[in-house]
Amino acid sequence: MKECVAMLLAGGQGSRLYALTHKLAKPAVPFGGKYRIIDFPLSNCVNSGIDTVGILTQYQPLVLNDYIGNGQPWDLDRLYGGVHVLPPYQKATRSDWYKGTANAIYQNINFIERYNPQYVLILSGDHIYKMDYDKMLDFHKETKADCTIAVLEVPMEETNRFGIMTTDKKGRITKFEEKPKKTESTLASMGVYIFTWDKLKAALEKDEADKNSENDFGKNIIPDMLATKRRLMAYPFEGYWKDVGTIDSLWEANMDLLDPNMPLDVWDPSWKIYSRTAGRPPHYIASGARVENSMITEGCTVEGELESVVLFAGAKVGRDAVVRDSIIMPGAVVEDGAQVNYAIIAEDAVIQKGAVVGARPEHMADVSKWGVAVVAEGVTIGAGAKVPPKAMVEQDVKDGDKA
Amino acid sequence: MRSANAMGIIFANMHDENIPELIARRTMASAPFAGRYRMIDFVLSGMSVAGMQNIGVVVRNNYQSLMDHLGNGREWDLSRKRGGLAIFPPGAQGAGNGSQGRIEALGNVIDYLSFNKEELVVMSDCDIACDLDYAALIKEHSASGADVTVVYEKAPIKDSLLEDNITYVLGQDGYVSEIRVNDYKKGMQNLSMSVYIIERELLLNVLKDAIVRGYESFEKDILARNLTILKVRGYEYTGYRARISDMRSYFDENLRLLEHENLKALFPKERQVYTKVRDEAPVRYAIGSQVTNCIVADGCIIEGEVENSVLFRGVRVGKGVKIKNCVIMQGTVIEPGAQMENVVTDKNVKVCEGVSLRGAKGFPVFVGKGQCVE
């Protein structure tokens, strides 16, 4: 038996990441030089002593399945427990896609019960944060909660993007609003829940029987548990947390790694973030290169100039190329003399000689047209071509053309 | 690829005496090289990539660091139910006094050699980091009909190798007509790279006879004495190689990788070099850092200036630091304001604030494992 089993919701398409998630699920999107988004919750699990994790997949699972493999990079290859990828499957009488987050867990009740856990930790695969779930579990036990929701303070103007909790003095949740237009509280749900398993199981079964339900944790399960006077507690989290569901937030979270105050510290040996890596030689900084305030990993070659850049494994930046405030994903190449500003260059894309991608806001006549430019996986931007800011380039751009 | 019909034997401690400072607590096989590797990675990866699935590593002493590095061989894809990686300390298969000779070492694994089924045995030392294509070597050996194939490079004998070299005189047909031990001649020689390929049954036979006669050296006592009976063929390796023959060459060979062509030659796309994964974060270059002509392994945090240097994993370079022509091994911490030129620091060294440490280009300063330079 396991005291606590984690279920990681990784089936989301991440449609607001557009071209970046055409071929892979959001949790598999590369992040921070050598990671993928899912490395954060997975590493948190293993660092918190949780060794049994079910990963619920549905949308474009190939890359994710391959990446997770037997779970060894996260030390989750266990004789009993370990990591299991759980796609929707055919049952004797019928088969269904996962209809919602709650339904995904409902369809895997059998998986959870194999471990006979007292508690179930529900996580999502699209947040970047470091968190000790064990401390949260202690809190859940101490407060004798049926459900504990991790919360953090957000600015009042952002409350409409989150599930907002109102609590009494002791932290018991009295009200839950999903993306409210107007609210009193600024406690936002991080999408991290611990449930006492028998309570969750009952709620899931009840929810499943309700034909009108959207089978969603935020919209259905939590409001119903509140309505039925279950004990829901808010667990305050202090620290870095970011939903990387949009181009801007994905770009920002990468840039946060470069912040001198290190709000997101991946170098701390006591809380390592694990990942599956290809194992390439150390990176090479040529003479004449200039690198400042950047992150570079194995297999990269830098001959040009980098400032505030996250360079992923095997990326190359040629001579006299200038890259600023950008993230260059695995295997992407910025050729000699090209310029990249405020951009996300996805895997294996090529920015050929002298091409210009993105722009700096201070160089814009109309700042409202400014934004992060994205070049999708495998796309080639021809020599001397131009990609304007905020563009989303999914097809090759010929030499000298404008995207 | 179908698994190769050859097993591997790697000698971990051969040539240890070349780098006394570095092997105080390790073997030649576990000497760190090229930022994130150990010398054995090049041999082991080469064999694994060639489809060899049964590889024994013979160790003599100081092998804890090597055992730690190799684990169960998973990182080289050698954690196998059938075969895989096996490590043989002295006495692993019977008595064994831990002597230096290759015959003694092979005698120690005679059972291992006997019960395996591969037709061929490839033997190698760990003092040369190179990109040897073992698959091509095996293929050529099998096609040639030779009893033994020896791998050599065309190179002069460096002073540091005067007491540790084997050279071959080759006939027109490519077969070895003479084997010389510790030759002193000037000019290009066919210098042995201590890689041998031989039929397993044949190896067992000559080995048993050699042990009976109290022989020690595979090259001197088995090969050189029997050139009339054994057909020994030379195989020239022409690719990139870094031979560690003394501390100077250790320093030079690390820095030689700063030529980009060299780095690319040692790590070609088609043959990956595997090593132990340490889950280090990417390198962080702080505001104000200045780095040129360096190779840098993951986990480093750089705030100062670094030029012409090799930084291994997890090195910290503080503000105002100036480093030039250095080989900085794993976990070294260089505090603010320190200056270093022509220095090799072993693992987990600490160089304190404001210290200035300078070696000569031909005579680098070496700072031993875990030392604190105040």
Tab-separated table of N, CA, C and O in Angstrom, chain B residues 250-333:
chain	number	residue	atom	x	y	z
B	250	TYR	N	47.928	15.770	-20.098
B	250	TYR	CA	46.558	15.850	-19.577
B	250	TYR	C	46.025	17.281	-19.717
B	250	TYR	O	44.907	17.521	-20.198
B	251	PHE	N	46.845	18.222	-19.324
B	251	PHE	CA	46.507	19.646	-19.423
B	251	PHE	C	46.334	20.049	-20.898
B	251	PHE	O	45.308	20.603	-21.299
B	252	ASP	N	47.353	19.709	-21.701
B	252	ASP	CA	47.333	20.105	-23.119
B	252	ASP	C	46.138	19.502	-23.859
B	252	ASP	O	45.499	20.172	-24.666
B	253	GLU	N	45.870	18.222	-23.605
B	253	GLU	CA	44.798	17.551	-24.345
B	253	GLU	C	43.423	18.105	-23.983
B	253	GLU	O	42.532	18.152	-24.821
B	254	ASN	N	43.251	18.515	-22.745
B	254	ASN	CA	41.986	19.167	-22.396
B	254	ASN	C	41.849	20.485	-23.159
B	254	ASN	O	40.828	20.752	-23.773
B	255	LEU	N	42.915	21.275	-23.144
B	255	LEU	CA	42.842	22.590	-23.786
B	255	LEU	C	42.790	22.482	-25.312
B	255	LEU	O	42.250	23.356	-25.986
B	256	ARG	N	43.328	21.387	-25.860
B	256	ARG	CA	43.322	21.229	-27.315
B	256	ARG	C	41.881	21.116	-27.845
B	256	ARG	O	41.605	21.407	-29.000
B	257	LEU	N	40.971	20.733	-26.971
B	257	LEU	CA	39.560	20.620	-27.386
B	257	LEU	C	38.923	21.997	-27.604
B	257	LEU	O	37.801	22.101	-28.097
B	258	LEU	N	39.632	23.045	-27.237
B	258	LEU	CA	39.098	24.393	-27.457
B	258	LEU	C	39.137	24.783	-28.932
B	258	LEU	O	38.494	25.748	-29.338
B	259	GLU	N	39.912	24.031	-29.722
B	259	GLU	CA	39.786	24.173	-31.175
B	259	GLU	C	38.476	23.479	-31.540
B	259	GLU	O	38.335	22.273	-31.317
B	260	HIS	N	37.551	24.219	-32.114
B	260	HIS	CA	36.220	23.660	-32.317
B	260	HIS	C	36.244	22.386	-33.157
B	260	HIS	O	35.498	21.440	-32.897
B	261	GLU	N	37.132	22.363	-34.158
B	261	GLU	CA	37.221	21.176	-35.022
B	261	GLU	C	37.581	19.941	-34.199
B	261	GLU	O	37.097	18.844	-34.454
B	262	ASN	N	38.436	20.121	-33.200
B	262	ASN	CA	38.839	18.995	-32.358
B	262	ASN	C	37.680	18.472	-31.526
B	262	ASN	O	37.472	17.267	-31.401
B	263	LEU	N	36.931	19.411	-30.969
B	263	LEU	CA	35.773	19.023	-30.157
B	263	LEU	C	34.775	18.235	-31.013
B	263	LEU	O	34.248	17.200	-30.604
B	264	LYS	N	34.561	18.732	-32.224
B	264	LYS	CA	33.615	18.049	-33.112
B	264	LYS	C	34.141	16.675	-33.539
B	264	LYS	O	33.377	15.741	-33.714
B	265	ALA	N	35.468	16.576	-33.689
B	265	ALA	CA	36.048	15.307	-34.127
B	265	ALA	C	35.971	14.247	-33.024
B	265	ALA	O	35.743	13.069	-33.290
B	266	LEU	N	36.149	14.673	-31.784
B	266	LEU	CA	36.095	13.702	-30.684
B	266	LEU	C	34.650	13.287	-30.382
B	266	LEU	O	34.405	12.206	-29.861
B	267	PHE	N	33.717	14.175	-30.702
B	267	PHE	CA	32.299	13.874	-30.435
B	267	PHE	C	31.490	13.935	-31.723
B	267	PHE	O	30.680	14.832	-31.919
B	268	PRO	N	31.712	12.981	-32.623
B	268	PRO	CA	30.979	13.022	-33.891
B	268	PRO	C	29.512	12.684	-33.651
B	268	PRO	O	29.178	11.983	-32.692
B	269	LYS	N	28.654	13.198	-34.520
B	269	LYS	CA	27.207	12.967	-34.355
B	269	LYS	C	26.853	11.489	-34.374
B	269	LYS	O	25.957	11.045	-33.682
B	270	GLU	N	27.560	10.707	-35.213
B	270	GLU	CA	27.117	9.324	-35.430
B	270	GLU	C	27.541	8.366	-34.317
B	270	GLU	O	27.020	7.265	-34.232
B	271	ARG	N	28.486	8.777	-33.483
B	271	ARG	CA	28.866	7.892	-32.384
B	271	ARG	C	28.864	8.674	-31.079
B	271	ARG	O	29.816	9.377	-30.749
B	272	GLN	N	27.789	8.517	-30.337
B	272	GLN	CA	27.647	9.286	-29.106
B	272	GLN	C	28.571	8.768	-28.008
B	272	GLN	O	28.841	7.571	-27.946
B	273	VAL	N	29.053	9.671	-27.185
B	273	VAL	CA	29.840	9.268	-26.024
B	273	VAL	C	28.940	9.406	-24.797
B	273	VAL	O	28.412	10.476	-24.517
B	274	TYR	N	28.748	8.296	-24.105
B	274	TYR	CA	27.865	8.293	-22.934
B	274	TYR	C	28.675	8.521	-21.667
B	274	TYR	O	29.860	8.216	-21.600
B	275	THR	N	28.001	9.033	-20.656
B	275	THR	CA	28.649	9.159	-19.356
B	275	THR	C	27.579	9.161	-18.276
B	275	THR	O	26.391	9.158	-18.580
B	276	LYS	N	28.030	9.163	-17.030
B	276	LYS	CA	27.069	9.179	-15.929
B	276	LYS	C	26.291	10.499	-15.936
B	276	LYS	O	26.895	11.565	-16.033
B	277	VAL	N	24.977	10.407	-15.800
B	277	VAL	CA	24.138	11.604	-15.773
B	277	VAL	C	24.099	12.146	-14.347
B	277	VAL	O	23.928	11.396	-13.395
B	278	ARG	N	24.298	13.454	-14.225
B	278	ARG	CA	24.316	14.029	-12.876
B	278	ARG	C	23.206	15.039	-12.624
B	278	ARG	O	23.132	15.647	-11.561
B	279	ASP	N	22.355	15.224	-13.608
B	279	ASP	CA	21.197	16.104	-13.432
B	279	ASP	C	21.580	17.494	-12.956
B	279	ASP	O	20.988	18.042	-12.029
B	280	GLU	N	22.590	18.061	-13.589
B	280	GLU	CA	22.965	19.434	-13.290
B	280	GLU	C	22.088	20.371	-14.126
B	280	GLU	O	21.721	20.047	-15.250
B	281	ALA	N	21.814	21.543	-13.589
B	281	ALA	CA	21.072	22.558	-14.347
B	281	ALA	C	21.998	23.138	-15.429
B	281	ALA	O	23.209	22.946	-15.371
B	282	PRO	N	21.405	23.823	-16.410
B	282	PRO	CA	22.256	24.479	-17.412
B	282	PRO	C	23.206	25.485	-16.753
B	282	PRO	O	23.035	25.844	-15.590
B	283	VAL	N	24.179	25.930	-17.530
B	283	VAL	CA	25.137	26.910	-17.016
B	283	VAL	C	24.479	28.282	-16.965
B	283	VAL	O	23.775	28.678	-17.889
B	284	ARG	N	24.742	28.977	-15.892
B	284	ARG	CA	24.197	30.322	-15.739
B	284	ARG	C	25.317	31.337	-15.919
B	284	ARG	O	26.310	31.326	-15.202
B	285	TYR	N	25.159	32.194	-16.907
B	285	TYR	CA	26.105	33.286	-17.137
B	285	TYR	C	25.487	34.545	-16.571
B	285	TYR	O	24.479	35.029	-17.079
B	286	ALA	N	26.083	35.067	-15.525
B	286	ALA	CA	25.501	36.227	-14.855
B	286	ALA	C	25.774	37.496	-15.649
B	286	ALA	O	26.579	37.508	-16.579
B	287	ILE	N	25.098	38.551	-15.246
B	287	ILE	CA	25.376	39.868	-15.826
B	287	ILE	C	26.819	40.218	-15.471
B	287	ILE	O	27.239	40.056	-14.331
B	288	GLY	N	27.570	40.665	-16.448
B	288	GLY	CA	28.959	41.041	-16.185
B	288	GLY	C	29.948	39.911	-16.400
B	288	GLY	O	31.152	40.121	-16.285
B	289	SER	N	29.472	38.700	-16.693
B	289	SER	CA	30.404	37.602	-16.956
B	289	SER	C	31.000	37.787	-18.345
B	289	SER	O	30.399	38.420	-19.215
B	290	GLN	N	32.181	37.236	-18.519
B	290	GLN	CA	32.837	37.370	-19.819
B	290	GLN	C	33.552	36.067	-20.107
B	290	GLN	O	34.521	35.718	-19.432
B	291	VAL	N	33.079	35.351	-21.087
B	291	VAL	CA	33.632	34.024	-21.357
B	291	VAL	C	33.957	33.911	-22.837
B	291	VAL	O	33.092	34.150	-23.678
B	292	THR	N	35.186	33.563	-23.157
B	292	THR	CA	35.522	33.321	-24.557
B	292	THR	C	36.403	32.091	-24.670
B	292	THR	O	37.219	31.812	-23.797
B	293	ASN	N	36.231	31.409	-25.775
B	293	ASN	CA	36.984	30.213	-26.097
B	293	ASN	C	37.054	29.225	-24.935
B	293	ASN	O	38.124	28.923	-24.424
B	294	CYS	N	35.903	28.737	-24.555
B	294	CYS	CA	35.829	27.803	-23.428
B	294	CYS	C	34.893	26.663	-23.769
B	294	CYS	O	33.989	26.824	-24.587
B	295	ILE	N	35.115	25.503	-23.140
B	295	ILE	CA	34.039	24.540	-23.106
B	295	ILE	C	33.593	24.413	-21.657
B	295	ILE	O	34.402	24.380	-20.742
B	296	VAL	N	32.287	24.397	-21.508
B	296	VAL	CA	31.711	24.499	-20.172
B	296	VAL	C	30.646	23.418	-20.007
B	296	VAL	O	29.742	23.296	-20.831
B	297	ALA	N	30.765	22.634	-18.942
B	297	ALA	CA	29.776	21.591	-18.676
B	297	ALA	C	28.663	22.139	-17.788
B	297	ALA	O	28.835	23.159	-17.117
B	298	ASP	N	27.546	21.456	-17.773
B	298	ASP	CA	26.365	21.920	-17.042
B	298	ASP	C	26.626	22.108	-15.545
B	298	ASP	O	27.518	21.508	-14.968
B	299	GLY	N	25.772	22.923	-14.943
B	299	GLY	CA	25.813	23.107	-13.500
B	299	GLY	C	26.719	24.238	-13.038
B	299	GLY	O	26.767	24.550	-11.867
B	300	CYS	N	27.453	24.857	-13.972
B	300	CYS	CA	28.353	25.951	-13.579
B	300	CYS	C	27.555	27.245	-13.404
B	300	CYS	O	26.544	27.453	-14.066
B	301	ILE	N	28.046	28.100	-12.521
B	301	ILE	CA	27.517	29.452	-12.408
B	301	ILE	C	28.708	30.397	-12.559
B	301	ILE	O	29.663	30.329	-11.788
B	302	ILE	N	28.665	31.230	-13.587
B	302	ILE	CA	29.823	32.051	-13.931
B	302	ILE	C	29.487	33.527	-13.796
B	302	ILE	O	28.598	34.041	-14.460
B	303	GLU	N	30.236	34.186	-12.917
B	303	GLU	CA	30.036	35.626	-12.744
B	303	GLU	C	31.267	36.416	-13.174
B	303	GLU	O	31.211	37.620	-13.297
B	304	GLY	N	32.402	35.733	-13.349
B	304	GLY	CA	33.652	36.429	-13.667
B	304	GLY	C	34.081	36.244	-15.108
B	304	GLY	O	33.265	36.000	-15.990
B	305	GLU	N	35.411	36.345	-15.320
B	305	GLU	CA	35.962	36.242	-16.664
B	305	GLU	C	36.693	34.915	-16.839
B	305	GLU	O	37.522	34.551	-16.011
B	306	VAL	N	36.409	34.232	-17.917
B	306	VAL	CA	37.060	32.955	-18.186
B	306	VAL	C	37.495	32.925	-19.643
B	306	VAL	O	36.715	33.246	-20.533
B	307	GLU	N	38.747	32.526	-19.866
B	307	GLU	CA	39.283	32.521	-21.218
B	307	GLU	C	40.062	31.239	-21.452
B	307	GLU	O	40.781	30.775	-20.547
B	308	ASN	N	39.959	30.656	-22.617
B	308	ASN	CA	40.740	29.456	-22.989
B	308	ASN	C	40.743	28.389	-21.916
B	308	ASN	O	41.810	27.932	-21.514
B	309	SER	N	39.610	27.998	-21.431
B	309	SER	CA	39.608	27.044	-20.328
B	309	SER	C	38.542	25.982	-20.504
B	309	SER	O	37.600	26.145	-21.278
B	310	VAL	N	38.731	24.883	-19.781
B	310	VAL	CA	37.745	23.811	-19.754
B	310	VAL	C	37.147	23.783	-18.364
B	310	VAL	O	37.865	23.605	-17.375
B	311	LEU	N	35.850	23.993	-18.278
B	311	LEU	CA	35.158	23.962	-16.990
B	311	LEU	C	34.307	22.701	-16.910
B	311	LEU	O	33.420	22.497	-17.736
B	312	PHE	N	34.591	21.894	-15.911
B	312	PHE	CA	33.804	20.682	-15.689
B	312	PHE	C	32.494	21.041	-14.982
B	312	PHE	O	32.192	22.200	-14.740
B	313	ARG	N	31.735	20.008	-14.600
B	313	ARG	CA	30.388	20.249	-14.084
B	313	ARG	C	30.390	20.947	-12.718
B	313	ARG	O	31.207	20.662	-11.864
B	314	GLY	N	29.446	21.841	-12.562
B	314	GLY	CA	29.174	22.425	-11.252
B	314	GLY	C	30.260	23.333	-10.704
B	314	GLY	O	30.421	23.447	-9.496
B	315	VAL	N	30.999	24.001	-11.567
B	315	VAL	CA	32.042	24.929	-11.116
B	315	VAL	C	31.410	26.303	-10.837
B	315	VAL	O	30.506	26.737	-11.534
B	316	ARG	N	31.901	26.950	-9.788
B	316	ARG	CA	31.421	28.298	-9.467
B	316	ARG	C	32.542	29.291	-9.706
B	316	ARG	O	33.621	29.163	-9.122
B	317	VAL	N	32.296	30.284	-10.528
B	317	VAL	CA	33.291	31.322	-10.801
B	317	VAL	C	32.731	32.641	-10.293
B	317	VAL	O	31.776	33.179	-10.862
B	318	GLY	N	33.311	33.153	-9.220
B	318	GLY	CA	32.775	34.339	-8.557
B	318	GLY	C	33.029	35.630	-9.318
B	318	GLY	O	33.711	35.648	-10.342
B	319	LYS	N	32.479	36.700	-8.786
B	319	LYS	CA	32.631	38.036	-9.398
B	319	LYS	C	34.103	38.452	-9.382
B	319	LYS	O	34.822	38.183	-8.446
B	320	GLY	N	34.523	39.122	-10.428
B	320	GLY	CA	35.875	39.668	-10.470
B	320	GLY	C	36.970	38.625	-10.653
B	320	GLY	O	38.149	38.957	-10.628
B	321	VAL	N	36.572	37.365	-10.799
B	321	VAL	CA	37.568	36.300	-11.016
B	321	VAL	C	38.116	36.410	-12.433
B	321	VAL	O	37.391	36.752	-13.363
B	322	LYS	N	39.406	36.111	-12.582
B	322	LYS	CA	39.996	36.034	-13.925
B	322	LYS	C	40.680	34.685	-14.087
B	322	LYS	O	41.601	34.366	-13.333
B	323	ILE	N	40.226	33.912	-15.060
B	323	ILE	CA	40.806	32.586	-15.291
B	323	ILE	C	41.261	32.502	-16.738
B	323	ILE	O	40.527	32.867	-17.651
B	324	LYS	N	42.469	31.995	-16.929
B	324	LYS	CA	42.991	31.841	-18.283
B	324	LYS	C	43.755	30.535	-18.376
B	324	LYS	O	44.515	30.196	-17.470
B	325	ASN	N	43.557	29.798	-19.466
B	325	ASN	CA	44.267	28.537	-19.704
B	325	ASN	C	44.193	27.594	-18.509
B	325	ASN	O	45.209	27.139	-18.007
B	326	CYS	N	43.012	27.312	-18.043
B	326	CYS	CA	42.880	26.435	-16.881
B	326	CYS	C	41.982	25.242	-17.191
B	326	CYS	O	41.131	25.302	-18.064
B	327	VAL	N	42.205	24.173	-16.456
B	327	VAL	CA	41.317	23.015	-16.484
B	327	VAL	C	40.738	22.916	-15.086
B	327	VAL	O	41.461	22.638	-14.125
B	328	ILE	N	39.451	23.218	-14.978
B	328	ILE	CA	38.824	23.323	-13.660
B	328	ILE	C	37.848	22.159	-13.504
B	328	ILE	O	36.820	22.116	-14.179
B	329	MET	N	38.190	21.249	-12.624
B	329	MET	CA	37.345	20.055	-12.507
B	329	MET	C	36.110	20.276	-11.646
B	329	MET	O	35.969	21.281	-10.953
B	330	GLN	N	35.266	19.257	-11.692
B	330	GLN	CA	33.940	19.273	-11.082
B	330	GLN	C	33.904	19.857	-9.672
B	330	GLN	O	34.697	19.498	-8.815
B	331	GLY	N	32.963	20.734	-9.467
B	331	GLY	CA	32.678	21.213	-8.121
B	331	GLY	C	33.683	22.210	-7.567
B	331	GLY	O	33.619	22.564	-6.393
B	332	THR	N	34.603	22.685	-8.402
B	332	THR	CA	35.571	23.674	-7.921
B	332	THR	C	34.863	25.008	-7.676
B	332	THR	O	34.033	25.430	-8.473
B	333	VAL	N	35.201	25.639	-6.560
B	333	VAL	CA	34.620	26.949	-6.247
B	333	VAL	C	35.728	27.996	-6.277
B	333	VAL	O	36.716	27.871	-5.558
